[in-house]
Amino acid sequence: MEWTDITITVAKRDADTAEAIATMVANGGIYIEDYSDLEQQAWEIAHVDLIEQELLDKPRDVVIIHTYLSPDENPAEVLPLFEERLKASGIRYQLGTAGVQQEDWQNAWKAYYHATDIGQRLAIVPSWESYDTDRTVITMDPGLAFGTGTHETTSLCLETLDRLVRGGERVLDIGTGSGILAIAALKLGARAAEGVDIDPMCVRTAGENAARNGVADRFTVLVGDLSDKASGQYDIITANIVASAILSLAPHVPPLLAPDGWFMASGIIDERKQEVLDGLQAAGLHPVEVYEKRGWVCILCRQNGG
């Protein structure tokens, strides 16, 4: 079923005006392409995992507003209304149209995710793709949650888990997002995993991904933060979040680590590496290895004296 995609391209400063016009004129869905603060949005919404080079190359000084008209609406009737209101607003704009299948605009974001080999044992495969491999396959549907394995922070964590997990471990994944790290640990042989996230959407997505990978019976996903959800001791604790959050939670980690346990912190930009290293040391965690990839850092720790 073909819909019509009407696009309004304007300067960033005129985006609010153009969006208001699109909302007034059209009854269909609206999608806004605004990459001006892409990095900030990625941290706040998707924890940077959705950033691909194709997105980073998008223009930052313009905004494109997509308005989707259903098949029973006539673009020839709607376009003059757009023209009239845009001209009256006094802003500079470009107006365009294209035919698009309903499924296309609902699922276009999937084009950024493909099967990826990670480390020596893992392959991360989107749920809508098939992939012939002898590796341990993690089937993922990230939805709107963090974690597909494509970003450096996640791949660093997965490569580290690939080296650490030997079987029988209890794992805690702080800020679990899509659940990818906990699910990978389980499929590599961990005994049980718990995922904690403050976002209910992420908890739901992680649970669905666990079921998709056949590990739901060993994966407990909870809404909340580290202080009120984690209990007992863990052989591996992962936190692929942001530097400030890692520094905040670090003092709470040592009591949760088993005597020979590992703490893995990632989501750290290289400019903050030393700050995080110092904070981990002050919290009683001893950095053993530091892995870096294209400006991102993953730090692997033991307890001091461990």
Coordinates of N, CA, C and O in Angstrom, one line a residue, residues 54-130:
E54 N 27.1 6.8 8.2 CA 26.2 7.4 7.3 C 25.3 8.5 8.0 O 25.0 9.5 7.3
L55 N 25.0 8.3 9.2 CA 24.3 9.3 10.0 C 25.2 10.5 10.3 O 24.8 11.7 10.3
L56 N 26.4 10.2 10.7 CA 27.4 11.3 11.1 C 27.7 12.2 9.9 O 28.0 13.4 10.1
D57 N 27.5 11.7 8.7 CA 27.8 12.5 7.5 C 26.6 13.3 7.1 O 26.7 14.1 6.2
K58 N 25.5 13.2 7.8 CA 24.3 14.0 7.4 C 24.5 15.5 7.7 O 25.2 15.8 8.6
P59 N 23.9 16.3 6.9 CA 24.1 17.8 7.1 C 23.5 18.2 8.5 O 22.4 17.7 8.9
R60 N 24.2 19.1 9.2 CA 23.8 19.5 10.5 C 23.0 20.8 10.5 O 22.5 21.2 11.5
D61 N 23.0 21.5 9.4 CA 22.4 22.9 9.4 C 21.0 22.9 8.8 O 20.4 24.0 8.7
V62 N 20.5 21.8 8.3 CA 19.1 21.7 7.8 C 18.3 20.7 8.5 O 18.9 19.7 9.1
V63 N 17.0 20.8 8.4 CA 16.1 19.8 9.0 C 15.1 19.4 7.9 O 14.7 20.3 7.1
I64 N 14.9 18.1 7.8 CA 13.9 17.6 6.8 C 12.7 17.1 7.5 O 12.9 16.1 8.4
I65 N 11.5 17.6 7.2 CA 10.3 17.1 7.8 C 9.5 16.3 6.8 O 9.2 16.8 5.8
H66 N 9.3 15.0 7.2 CA 8.6 14.1 6.3 C 7.1 14.0 6.8 O 6.9 13.8 8.0
T67 N 6.2 14.2 5.9 CA 4.8 14.1 6.2 C 4.2 13.0 5.3 O 4.4 13.0 4.1
Y68 N 3.6 12.0 5.9 CA 3.1 10.8 5.2 C 1.6 10.9 5.0 O 0.9 10.9 6.0
L69 N 1.2 10.9 3.7 CA -0.2 10.9 3.4 C -0.7 9.5 3.0 O 0.0 8.8 2.3
S70 N -1.8 9.1 3.6 CA -2.3 7.7 3.3 C -2.8 7.6 1.9 O -3.0 8.6 1.2
P71 N -2.9 6.4 1.4 CA -3.3 6.2 0.0 C -4.7 6.9 -0.4 O -4.9 7.2 -1.6
D72 N -5.5 7.1 0.6 CA -6.8 7.7 0.3 C -6.8 9.2 0.3 O -7.8 9.9 0.1
E73 N -5.6 9.8 0.5 CA -5.5 11.3 0.5 C -4.8 11.7 -0.9 O -3.9 11.0 -1.3
N74 N -5.3 12.8 -1.4 CA -4.8 13.3 -2.7 C -3.7 14.3 -2.5 O -4.0 15.4 -2.0
P75 N -2.4 14.0 -2.9 CA -1.4 15.0 -2.7 C -1.6 16.3 -3.5 O -1.2 17.3 -3.0
A76 N -2.3 16.2 -4.6 CA -2.6 17.4 -5.4 C -3.5 18.4 -4.6 O -3.4 19.6 -4.9
E77 N -4.2 17.9 -3.6 CA -5.0 18.8 -2.8 C -4.2 19.3 -1.6 O -4.5 20.4 -1.2
V78 N -3.3 18.5 -1.1 CA -2.6 18.9 0.1 C -1.4 19.8 -0.2 O -1.1 20.8 0.5
L79 N -0.7 19.6 -1.3 CA 0.5 20.3 -1.6 C 0.3 21.8 -1.8 O 1.1 22.6 -1.2
P80 N -0.8 22.3 -2.4 CA -1.1 23.7 -2.4 C -1.2 24.4 -1.0 O -0.8 25.5 -0.8
L81 N -1.8 23.6 -0.1 CA -1.9 24.1 1.3 C -0.5 24.3 1.9 O -0.3 25.3 2.6
F82 N 0.4 23.3 1.7 CA 1.7 23.5 2.1 C 2.4 24.7 1.5 O 3.0 25.5 2.3
E83 N 2.3 24.9 0.2 CA 2.9 26.0 -0.5 C 2.3 27.3 0.1 O 3.1 28.2 0.4
E84 N 1.1 27.4 0.3 CA 0.4 28.6 0.8 C 1.0 29.0 2.1 O 1.3 30.2 2.4
R85 N 1.0 28.0 3.0 CA 1.4 28.4 4.4 C 2.9 28.6 4.5 O 3.3 29.4 5.3
L86 N 3.6 27.9 3.8 CA 5.1 28.0 3.8 C 5.5 29.4 3.3 O 6.3 30.1 3.8
K87 N 4.9 29.8 2.2 CA 5.1 31.1 1.6 C 4.7 32.2 2.6 O 5.4 33.2 2.8
A88 N 3.6 32.1 3.2 CA 3.1 33.1 4.1 C 4.0 33.2 5.4 O 4.1 34.3 6.0
S89 N 4.7 32.1 5.7 CA 5.6 32.1 6.9 C 6.8 33.0 6.7 O 7.5 33.4 7.6
G90 N 7.2 33.1 5.4 CA 8.4 33.9 5.1 C 9.7 33.1 5.2 O 10.8 33.7 5.0
I91 N 9.6 31.8 5.4 CA 10.9 31.1 5.5 C 11.3 30.5 4.2 O 10.5 30.3 3.3
R92 N 12.6 30.2 4.0 CA 13.1 29.5 2.8 C 12.9 28.0 3.0 O 13.1 27.5 4.0
Y93 N 12.4 27.4 1.9 CA 12.1 26.0 2.0 C 12.2 25.3 0.7 O 12.3 25.9 -0.4
Q94 N 12.3 24.0 0.7 CA 12.3 23.1 -0.5 C 11.2 22.1 -0.2 O 11.2 21.4 0.9
L95 N 10.3 21.9 -1.1 CA 9.2 21.0 -1.0 C 9.3 19.8 -2.0 O 9.6 20.1 -3.2
G96 N 9.2 18.6 -1.5 CA 9.4 17.5 -2.4 C 8.4 16.4 -2.1 O 7.8 16.4 -1.0
T97 N 8.2 15.5 -3.0 CA 7.3 14.3 -2.8 C 7.9 13.1 -3.4 O 8.7 13.1 -4.3
A98 N 7.5 11.9 -2.8 CA 7.9 10.6 -3.2 C 6.9 9.6 -2.8 O 6.3 9.7 -1.7
G99 N 6.8 8.6 -3.6 CA 5.9 7.4 -3.2 C 6.7 6.5 -2.3 O 7.9 6.3 -2.5
V100 N 6.1 6.0 -1.3 CA 6.7 5.1 -0.4 C 5.8 4.1 0.2 O 4.6 4.4 0.5
Q101 N 6.2 2.8 0.2 CA 5.4 1.8 0.8 C 5.3 2.0 2.3 O 6.2 2.5 3.0
Q102 N 4.1 1.7 2.9 CA 3.9 1.9 4.4 C 5.0 1.3 5.2 O 5.6 1.8 6.1
E103 N 5.4 0.0 4.8 CA 6.4 -0.7 5.5 C 7.8 -0.1 5.4 O 8.6 -0.2 6.3
D104 N 8.0 0.7 4.3 CA 9.3 1.3 4.1 C 9.6 2.3 5.2 O 10.7 2.3 5.8
W105 N 8.7 3.3 5.4 CA 9.0 4.3 6.4 C 8.9 3.8 7.8 O 9.4 4.4 8.7
Q106 N 8.2 2.7 8.0 CA 8.1 2.2 9.4 C 9.4 1.5 9.7 O 9.7 1.4 10.9
N107 N 10.1 0.9 8.7 CA 11.2 0.1 9.0 C 12.5 0.5 8.4 O 13.5 -0.2 8.4
A108 N 12.5 1.8 7.9 CA 13.7 2.2 7.1 C 15.0 2.2 8.0 O 16.1 2.0 7.5
W109 N 14.8 2.4 9.3 CA 16.0 2.4 10.2 C 16.7 1.1 10.2 O 17.9 1.1 10.5
K110 N 16.1 0.0 9.8 CA 16.7 -1.3 9.8 C 17.9 -1.4 8.8 O 18.7 -2.2 8.9
A111 N 17.9 -0.4 7.9 CA 19.0 -0.4 6.9 C 20.4 -0.2 7.5 O 21.4 -0.5 6.9
Y112 N 20.4 0.3 8.7 CA 21.7 0.6 9.4 C 22.2 -0.6 10.1 O 23.3 -0.5 10.7
Y113 N 21.5 -1.7 10.2 CA 22.0 -2.9 11.0 C 22.1 -4.1 10.1 O 21.2 -4.5 9.4
H114 N 23.3 -4.8 10.3 CA 23.6 -6.0 9.5 C 24.3 -6.9 10.4 O 24.9 -6.6 11.4
A115 N 24.4 -8.2 9.9 CA 25.1 -9.2 10.7 C 26.6 -8.8 10.8 O 27.2 -8.4 9.9
T116 N 27.1 -9.1 12.0 CA 28.5 -8.7 12.3 C 29.2 -9.7 13.2 O 28.6 -10.2 14.2
D117 N 30.4 -10.1 12.7 CA 31.2 -11.0 13.5 C 31.9 -10.2 14.6 O 32.4 -9.2 14.4
I118 N 31.9 -10.8 15.8 CA 32.5 -10.1 17.0 C 33.4 -11.1 17.7 O 33.0 -12.2 18.0
G119 N 34.7 -10.7 17.9 CA 35.6 -11.5 18.6 C 35.8 -12.9 17.9 O 35.7 -12.9 16.7
Q120 N 36.1 -13.9 18.7 CA 36.4 -15.2 18.1 C 35.2 -16.1 18.0 O 35.2 -17.0 17.2
R121 N 34.1 -15.8 18.8 CA 33.0 -16.8 18.9 C 31.7 -16.2 18.5 O 30.7 -17.0 18.3
L122 N 31.5 -14.9 18.5 CA 30.2 -14.3 18.4 C 29.8 -13.8 17.0 O 30.7 -13.4 16.2
A123 N 28.5 -13.8 16.7 CA 28.0 -13.1 15.5 C 26.7 -12.5 16.0 O 25.8 -13.1 16.6
I124 N 26.6 -11.2 15.7 CA 25.3 -10.5 16.1 C 24.5 -10.3 14.8 O 25.0 -9.7 13.8
V125 N 23.3 -10.9 14.8 CA 22.5 -10.9 13.6 C 21.1 -10.3 13.9 O 20.4 -10.7 14.8
P126 N 20.8 -9.2 13.1 CA 19.4 -8.7 13.2 C 18.3 -9.7 13.0 O 18.5 -10.6 12.2
S127 N 17.2 -9.6 13.7 CA 16.2 -10.6 13.7 C 15.6 -10.7 12.3 O 15.0 -11.7 12.0
W128 N 15.7 -9.7 11.4 CA 15.1 -9.8 10.1 C 16.1 -10.3 9.0 O 15.8 -10.3 7.9
E129 N 17.3 -10.7 9.5 CA 18.3 -11.3 8.5 C 18.6 -12.7 8.8 O 18.5 -13.1 10.0
S130 N 19.0 -13.5 7.8 CA 19.5 -14.8 8.0 C 21.0 -14.8 7.8 O 21.5 -14.0 7.0

